mmCIF file of C-alpha atoms in Angstrom:
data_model
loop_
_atom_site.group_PDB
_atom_site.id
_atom_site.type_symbol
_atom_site.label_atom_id
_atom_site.label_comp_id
_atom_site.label_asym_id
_atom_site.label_seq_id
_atom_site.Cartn_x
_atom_site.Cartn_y
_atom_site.Cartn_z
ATOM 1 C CA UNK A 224 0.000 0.000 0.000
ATOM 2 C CA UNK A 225 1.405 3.364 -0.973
ATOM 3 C CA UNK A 226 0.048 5.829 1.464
ATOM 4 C CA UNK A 227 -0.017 9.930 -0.414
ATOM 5 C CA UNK A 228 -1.061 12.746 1.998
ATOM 6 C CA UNK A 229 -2.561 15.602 0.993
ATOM 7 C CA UNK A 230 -3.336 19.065 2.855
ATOM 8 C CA UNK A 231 -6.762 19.654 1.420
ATOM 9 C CA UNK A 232 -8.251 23.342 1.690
ATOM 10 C CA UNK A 233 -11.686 23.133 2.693
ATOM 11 C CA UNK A 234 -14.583 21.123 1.846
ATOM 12 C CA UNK A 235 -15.436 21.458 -2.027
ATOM 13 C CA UNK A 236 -14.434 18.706 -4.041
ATOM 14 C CA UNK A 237 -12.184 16.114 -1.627
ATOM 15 C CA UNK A 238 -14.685 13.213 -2.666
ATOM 16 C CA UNK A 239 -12.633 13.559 -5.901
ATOM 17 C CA UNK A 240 -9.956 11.483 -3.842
ATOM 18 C CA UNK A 241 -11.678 8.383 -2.389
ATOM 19 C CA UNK A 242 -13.036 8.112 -6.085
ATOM 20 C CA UNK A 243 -9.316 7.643 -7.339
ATOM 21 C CA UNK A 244 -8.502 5.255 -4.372
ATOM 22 C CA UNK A 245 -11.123 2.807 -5.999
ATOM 23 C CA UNK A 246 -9.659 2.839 -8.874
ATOM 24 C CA UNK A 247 -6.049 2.811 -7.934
ATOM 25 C CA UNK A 248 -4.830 -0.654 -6.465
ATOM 26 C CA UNK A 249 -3.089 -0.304 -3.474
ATOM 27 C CA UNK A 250 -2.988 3.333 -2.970
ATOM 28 C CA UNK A 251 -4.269 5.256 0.006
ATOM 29 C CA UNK A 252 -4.939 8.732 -0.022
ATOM 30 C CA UNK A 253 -5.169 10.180 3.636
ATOM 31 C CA UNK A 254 -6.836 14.076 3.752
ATOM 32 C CA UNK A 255 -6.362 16.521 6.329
ATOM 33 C CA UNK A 256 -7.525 19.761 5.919
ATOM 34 C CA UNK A 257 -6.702 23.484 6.356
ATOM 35 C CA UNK A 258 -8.484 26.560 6.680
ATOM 36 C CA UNK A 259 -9.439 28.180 3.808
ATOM 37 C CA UNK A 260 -10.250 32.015 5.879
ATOM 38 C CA UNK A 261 -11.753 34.030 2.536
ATOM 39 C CA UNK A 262 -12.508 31.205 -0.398
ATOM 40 C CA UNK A 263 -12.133 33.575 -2.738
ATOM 41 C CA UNK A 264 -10.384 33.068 -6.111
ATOM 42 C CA UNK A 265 -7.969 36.503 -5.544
ATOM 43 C CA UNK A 266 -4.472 36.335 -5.404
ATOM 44 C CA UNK A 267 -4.070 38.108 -1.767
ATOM 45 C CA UNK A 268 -6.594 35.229 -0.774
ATOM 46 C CA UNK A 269 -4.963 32.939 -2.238
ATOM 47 C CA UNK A 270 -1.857 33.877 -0.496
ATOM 48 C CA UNK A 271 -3.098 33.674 3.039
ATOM 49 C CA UNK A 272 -4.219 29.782 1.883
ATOM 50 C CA UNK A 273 -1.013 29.009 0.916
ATOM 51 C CA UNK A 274 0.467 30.252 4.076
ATOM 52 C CA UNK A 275 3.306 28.146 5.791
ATOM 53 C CA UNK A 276 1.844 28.428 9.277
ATOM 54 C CA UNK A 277 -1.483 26.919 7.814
ATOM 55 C CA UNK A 278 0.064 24.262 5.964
ATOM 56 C CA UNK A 279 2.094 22.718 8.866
ATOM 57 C CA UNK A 280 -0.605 22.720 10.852
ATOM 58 C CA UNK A 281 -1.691 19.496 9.380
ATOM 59 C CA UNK A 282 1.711 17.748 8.740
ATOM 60 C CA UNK A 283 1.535 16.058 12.502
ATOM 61 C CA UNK A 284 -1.722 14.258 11.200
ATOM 62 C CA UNK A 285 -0.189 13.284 8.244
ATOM 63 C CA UNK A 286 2.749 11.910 9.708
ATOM 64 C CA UNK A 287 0.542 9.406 12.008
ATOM 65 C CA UNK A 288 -1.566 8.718 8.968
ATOM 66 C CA UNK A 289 1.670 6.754 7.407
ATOM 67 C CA UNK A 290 2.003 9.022 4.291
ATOM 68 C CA UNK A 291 4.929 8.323 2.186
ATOM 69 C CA UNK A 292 4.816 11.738 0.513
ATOM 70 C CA UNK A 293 2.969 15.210 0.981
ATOM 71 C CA UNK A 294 0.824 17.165 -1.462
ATOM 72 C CA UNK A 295 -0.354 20.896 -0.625
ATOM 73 C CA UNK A 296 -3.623 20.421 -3.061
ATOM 74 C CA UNK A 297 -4.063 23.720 -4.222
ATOM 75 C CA UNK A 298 -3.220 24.614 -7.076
ATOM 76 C CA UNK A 299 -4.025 29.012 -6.984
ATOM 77 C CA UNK A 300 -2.475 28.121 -3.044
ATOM 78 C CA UNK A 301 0.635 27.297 -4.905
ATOM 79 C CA UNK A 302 1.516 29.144 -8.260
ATOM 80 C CA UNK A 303 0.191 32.745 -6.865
ATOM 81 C CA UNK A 304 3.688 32.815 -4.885
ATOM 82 C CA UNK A 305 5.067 32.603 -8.142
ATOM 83 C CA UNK A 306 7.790 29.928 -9.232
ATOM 84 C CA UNK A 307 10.575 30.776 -6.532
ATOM 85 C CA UNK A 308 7.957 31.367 -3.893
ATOM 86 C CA UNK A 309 6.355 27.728 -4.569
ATOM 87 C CA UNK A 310 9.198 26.290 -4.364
ATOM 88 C CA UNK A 311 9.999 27.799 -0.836
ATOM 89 C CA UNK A 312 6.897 26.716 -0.316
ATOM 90 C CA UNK A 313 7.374 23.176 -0.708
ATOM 91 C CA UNK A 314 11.081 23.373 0.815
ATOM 92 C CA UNK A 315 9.282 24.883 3.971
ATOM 93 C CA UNK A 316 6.601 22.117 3.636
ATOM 94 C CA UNK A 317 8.994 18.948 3.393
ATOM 95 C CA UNK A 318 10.669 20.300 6.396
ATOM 96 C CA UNK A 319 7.750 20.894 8.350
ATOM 97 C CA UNK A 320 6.956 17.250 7.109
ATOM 98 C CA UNK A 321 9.910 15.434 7.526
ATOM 99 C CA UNK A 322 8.593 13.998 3.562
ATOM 100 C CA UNK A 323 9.127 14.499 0.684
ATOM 101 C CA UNK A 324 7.268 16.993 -0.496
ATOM 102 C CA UNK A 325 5.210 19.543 -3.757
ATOM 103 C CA UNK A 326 1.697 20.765 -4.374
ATOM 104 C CA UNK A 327 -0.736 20.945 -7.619
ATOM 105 C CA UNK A 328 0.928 23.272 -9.203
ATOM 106 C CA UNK A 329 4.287 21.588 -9.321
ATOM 107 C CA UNK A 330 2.210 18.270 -10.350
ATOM 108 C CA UNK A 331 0.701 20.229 -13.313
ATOM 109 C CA UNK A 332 4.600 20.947 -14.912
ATOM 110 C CA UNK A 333 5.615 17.017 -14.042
ATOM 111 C CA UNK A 334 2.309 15.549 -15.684
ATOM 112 C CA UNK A 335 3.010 17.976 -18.601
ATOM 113 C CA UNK A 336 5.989 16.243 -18.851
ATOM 114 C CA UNK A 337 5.208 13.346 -18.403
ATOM 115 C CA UNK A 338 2.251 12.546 -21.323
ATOM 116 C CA UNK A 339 5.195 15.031 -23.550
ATOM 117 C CA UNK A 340 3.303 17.666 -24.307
ATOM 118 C CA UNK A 341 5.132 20.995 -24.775
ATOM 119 C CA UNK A 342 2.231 23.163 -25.605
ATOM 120 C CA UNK A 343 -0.667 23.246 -23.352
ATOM 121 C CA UNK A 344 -4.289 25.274 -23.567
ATOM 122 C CA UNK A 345 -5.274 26.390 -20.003
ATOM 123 C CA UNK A 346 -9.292 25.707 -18.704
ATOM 124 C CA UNK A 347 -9.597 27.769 -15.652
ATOM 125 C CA UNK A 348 -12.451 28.530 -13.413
ATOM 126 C CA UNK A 349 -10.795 31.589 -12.426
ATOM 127 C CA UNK A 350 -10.886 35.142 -12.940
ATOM 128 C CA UNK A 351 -8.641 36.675 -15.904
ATOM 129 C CA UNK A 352 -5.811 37.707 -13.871
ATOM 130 C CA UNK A 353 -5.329 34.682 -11.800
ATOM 131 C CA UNK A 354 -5.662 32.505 -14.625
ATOM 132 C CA UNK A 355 -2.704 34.590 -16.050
ATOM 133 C CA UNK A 356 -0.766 33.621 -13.071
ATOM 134 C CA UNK A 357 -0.939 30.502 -13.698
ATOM 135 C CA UNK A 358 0.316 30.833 -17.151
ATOM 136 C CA UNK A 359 2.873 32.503 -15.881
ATOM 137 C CA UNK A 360 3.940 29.903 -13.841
ATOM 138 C CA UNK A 361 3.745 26.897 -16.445
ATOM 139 C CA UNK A 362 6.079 29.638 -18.583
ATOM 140 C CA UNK A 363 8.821 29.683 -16.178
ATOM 141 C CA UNK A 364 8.695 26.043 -16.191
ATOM 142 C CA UNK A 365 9.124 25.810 -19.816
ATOM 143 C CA UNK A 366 5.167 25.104 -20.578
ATOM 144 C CA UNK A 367 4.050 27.091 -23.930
ATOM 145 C CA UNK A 368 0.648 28.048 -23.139
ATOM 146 C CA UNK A 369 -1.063 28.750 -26.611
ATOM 147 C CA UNK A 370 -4.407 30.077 -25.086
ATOM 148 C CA UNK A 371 -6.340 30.272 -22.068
ATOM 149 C CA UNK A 372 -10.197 30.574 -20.875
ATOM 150 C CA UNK A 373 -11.151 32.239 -17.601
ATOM 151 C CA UNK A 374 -14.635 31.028 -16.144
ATOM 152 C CA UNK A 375 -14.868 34.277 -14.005
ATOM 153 C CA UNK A 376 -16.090 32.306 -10.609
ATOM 154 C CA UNK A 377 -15.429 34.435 -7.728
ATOM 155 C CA UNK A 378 -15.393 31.818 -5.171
ATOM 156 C CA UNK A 379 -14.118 27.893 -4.637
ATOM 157 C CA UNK A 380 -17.603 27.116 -3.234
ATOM 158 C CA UNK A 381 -18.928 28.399 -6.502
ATOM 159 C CA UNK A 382 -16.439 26.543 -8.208
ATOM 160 C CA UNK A 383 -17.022 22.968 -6.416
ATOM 161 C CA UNK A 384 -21.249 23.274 -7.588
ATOM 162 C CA UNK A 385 -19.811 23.070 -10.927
ATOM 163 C CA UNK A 386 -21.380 19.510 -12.622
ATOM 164 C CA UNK A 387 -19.895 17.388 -15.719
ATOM 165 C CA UNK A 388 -21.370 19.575 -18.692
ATOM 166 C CA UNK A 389 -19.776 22.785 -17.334
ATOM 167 C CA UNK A 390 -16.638 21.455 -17.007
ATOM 168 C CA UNK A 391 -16.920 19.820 -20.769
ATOM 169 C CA UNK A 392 -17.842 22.974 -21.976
ATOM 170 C CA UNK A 393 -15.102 24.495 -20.497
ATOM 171 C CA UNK A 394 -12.625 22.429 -21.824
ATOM 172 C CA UNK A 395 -13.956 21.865 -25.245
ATOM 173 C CA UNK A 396 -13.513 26.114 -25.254
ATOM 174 C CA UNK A 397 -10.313 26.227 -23.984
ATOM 175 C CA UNK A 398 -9.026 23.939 -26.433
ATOM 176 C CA UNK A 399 -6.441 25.168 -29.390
ATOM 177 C CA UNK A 400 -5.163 22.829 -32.013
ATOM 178 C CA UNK A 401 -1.445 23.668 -30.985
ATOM 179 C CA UNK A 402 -2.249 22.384 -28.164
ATOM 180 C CA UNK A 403 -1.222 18.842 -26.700
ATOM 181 C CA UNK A 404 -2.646 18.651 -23.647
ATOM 182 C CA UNK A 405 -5.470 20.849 -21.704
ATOM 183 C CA UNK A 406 -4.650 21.488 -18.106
ATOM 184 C CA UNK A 407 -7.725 22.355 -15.949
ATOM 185 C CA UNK A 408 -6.457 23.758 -13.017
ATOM 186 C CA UNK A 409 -8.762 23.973 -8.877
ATOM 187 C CA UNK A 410 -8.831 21.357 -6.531
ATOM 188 C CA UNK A 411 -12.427 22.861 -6.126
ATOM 189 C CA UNK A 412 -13.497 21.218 -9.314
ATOM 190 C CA UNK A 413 -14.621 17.982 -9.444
ATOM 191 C CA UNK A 414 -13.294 16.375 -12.753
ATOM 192 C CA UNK A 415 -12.190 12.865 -11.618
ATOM 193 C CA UNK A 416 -15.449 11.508 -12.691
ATOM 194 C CA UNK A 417 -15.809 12.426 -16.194
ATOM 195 C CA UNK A 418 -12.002 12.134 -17.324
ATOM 196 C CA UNK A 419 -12.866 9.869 -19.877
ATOM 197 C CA UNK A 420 -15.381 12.221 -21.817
ATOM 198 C CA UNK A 421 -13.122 15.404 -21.035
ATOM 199 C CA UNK A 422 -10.357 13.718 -23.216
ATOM 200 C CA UNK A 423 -12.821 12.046 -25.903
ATOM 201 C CA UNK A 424 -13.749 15.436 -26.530
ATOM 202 C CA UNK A 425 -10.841 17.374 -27.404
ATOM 203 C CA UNK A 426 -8.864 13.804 -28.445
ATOM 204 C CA UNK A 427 -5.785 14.893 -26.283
ATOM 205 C CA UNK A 428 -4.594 14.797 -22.485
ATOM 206 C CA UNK A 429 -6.906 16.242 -20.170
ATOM 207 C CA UNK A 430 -4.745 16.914 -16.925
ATOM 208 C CA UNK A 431 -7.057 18.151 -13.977
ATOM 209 C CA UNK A 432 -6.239 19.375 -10.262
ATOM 210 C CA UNK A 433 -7.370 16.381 -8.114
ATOM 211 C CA UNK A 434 -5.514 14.167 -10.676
ATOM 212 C CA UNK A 435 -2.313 15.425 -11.133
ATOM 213 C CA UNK A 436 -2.137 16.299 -7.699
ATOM 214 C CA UNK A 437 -2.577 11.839 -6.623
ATOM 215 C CA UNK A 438 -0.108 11.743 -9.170
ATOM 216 C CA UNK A 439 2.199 13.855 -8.297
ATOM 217 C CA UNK A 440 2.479 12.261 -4.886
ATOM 218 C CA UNK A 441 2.554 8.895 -6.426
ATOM 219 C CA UNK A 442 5.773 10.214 -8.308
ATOM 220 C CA UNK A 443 7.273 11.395 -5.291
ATOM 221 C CA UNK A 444 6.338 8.136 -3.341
ATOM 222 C CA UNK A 445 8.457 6.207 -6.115
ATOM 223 C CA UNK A 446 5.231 4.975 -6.989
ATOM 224 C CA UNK A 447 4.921 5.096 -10.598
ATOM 225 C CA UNK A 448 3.146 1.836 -11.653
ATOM 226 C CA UNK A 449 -0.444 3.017 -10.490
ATOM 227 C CA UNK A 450 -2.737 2.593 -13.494
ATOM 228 C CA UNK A 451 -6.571 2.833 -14.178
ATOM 229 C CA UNK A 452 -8.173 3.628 -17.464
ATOM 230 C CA UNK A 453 -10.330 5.675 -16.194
ATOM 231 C CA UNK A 454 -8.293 8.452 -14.780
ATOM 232 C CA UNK A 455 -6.969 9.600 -18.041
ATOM 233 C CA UNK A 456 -3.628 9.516 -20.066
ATOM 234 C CA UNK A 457 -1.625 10.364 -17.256
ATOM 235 C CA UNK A 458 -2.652 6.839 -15.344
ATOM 236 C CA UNK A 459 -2.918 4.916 -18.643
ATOM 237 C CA UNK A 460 0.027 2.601 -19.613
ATOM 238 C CA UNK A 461 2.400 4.267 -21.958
ATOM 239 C CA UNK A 462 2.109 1.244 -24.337
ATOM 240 C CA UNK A 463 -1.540 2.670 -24.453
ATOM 241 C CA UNK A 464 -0.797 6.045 -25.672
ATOM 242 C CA UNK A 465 0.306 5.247 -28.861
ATOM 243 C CA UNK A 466 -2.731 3.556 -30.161
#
């Protein structure tokens, strides 16, 4: 059993993870969360979420729980610090931890990687300018991002009443053909139950928050043989992505 930790924000879409535990043999997926103080989807609120002093709060929990790696599942918690502040971030998290350590954001760039796409179309719920932020992020990891969609919510609670259709609609927008994957960013959005139809639609990767941010903890854990075909390109077999 490979145990994967993460410090959840809140209460919007966390029954994303016990969905992927079903389908992932042998992998638990323990949740503590923090406090989210103002869910709104600004950059100074996103900040205080992202805090240090929140996110070791939890890490005691974590530790008991048997977890093998750490996750800070946020993704706007993460890349609104910008690339040098998430990374501090995580730095100050492992230590805090005594684990290895990243967050979404971070798992976004590996899984990019990782299914080898280079150019990416964003599908945020955000607002314009933090959806930018992100962009800027995957840019100073080397990401081309060839276009982006805002959805303009104002809140993660708005966000996490989102159902299926939205969400296809969003990413069949988003969509460019330069792209090669679409990333949908918020750990607020449940996505982990339509992955399938996300990436029928647009016939490419479809890398999502609660996803990428079990993988990334997966990766971390050493774990890299966790499979399902319902969880997208990322968890199919790489044998599989060529046909």
């Amino acid at each position: 059993m490979t145990t994967v930790g993460l410090l959840y924000p809140g209460h919007f879409a966390e029954d994303d993870y016990p969905r992927m535990e079903t389908l992932l043999t042998g992998v638990n997926v323990p949740i503590v969360h923090t406090a989210t103080g103002d869910d709104a989807l600004r950059a100074d609120a996103l900040l205080e979420r992202g805090s240090v002093e929140r996110l070791s709060a939890g890490v005691e929990e974590l530790r008991l729980s048997g977890a093998e790696s750490v996750v800070w599942a946020s993704t706007g918690g993460s890349f609104a610090y910008g690339w040098e502040g998430a990374q501090e971030q995580i730095r100050s998290l492992a230590v805090a931890a005594g684990l290895p350590a990243s967050s979404t954001s971070f798992g976004f760039v590996h899984a990019v990687r990782e299914v080898g796409a280079a150019r990416v179309a964003v599908a945020a719920t955000y607002p314009e300018d933090v959806t930018e932020l992100f962009a800027r992020f995957l840019g100073a990891a080397g990401v081309e991002v060839v276009g982006s969609l805002a959805g303009g919510a104002a809140t993660a609670a708005e966000v996490a009443g989102w159902g299926p259709e939205r969400v296809l609609e969003l990413v069949r927008a988003a969509d460019r053909p330069g792209a090669q994957a679409v990333l949908v960013p918020d750990t607020a959005l449940h996505t982990v139950g339509c992955l399938p139809e996300l990436e029928a639609a647009v016939g490419k990767p479809v890398l999502t928050a609660n996803q990428v941010t079990v993988w990334e903890g997966l990766r971390l854990a050493e774990r890299r043989g966790a499979w399902s075909a319902d969880l997208g390109a990322l968890f199919a077999r790489k044998e599989e992505w060529a046909e």
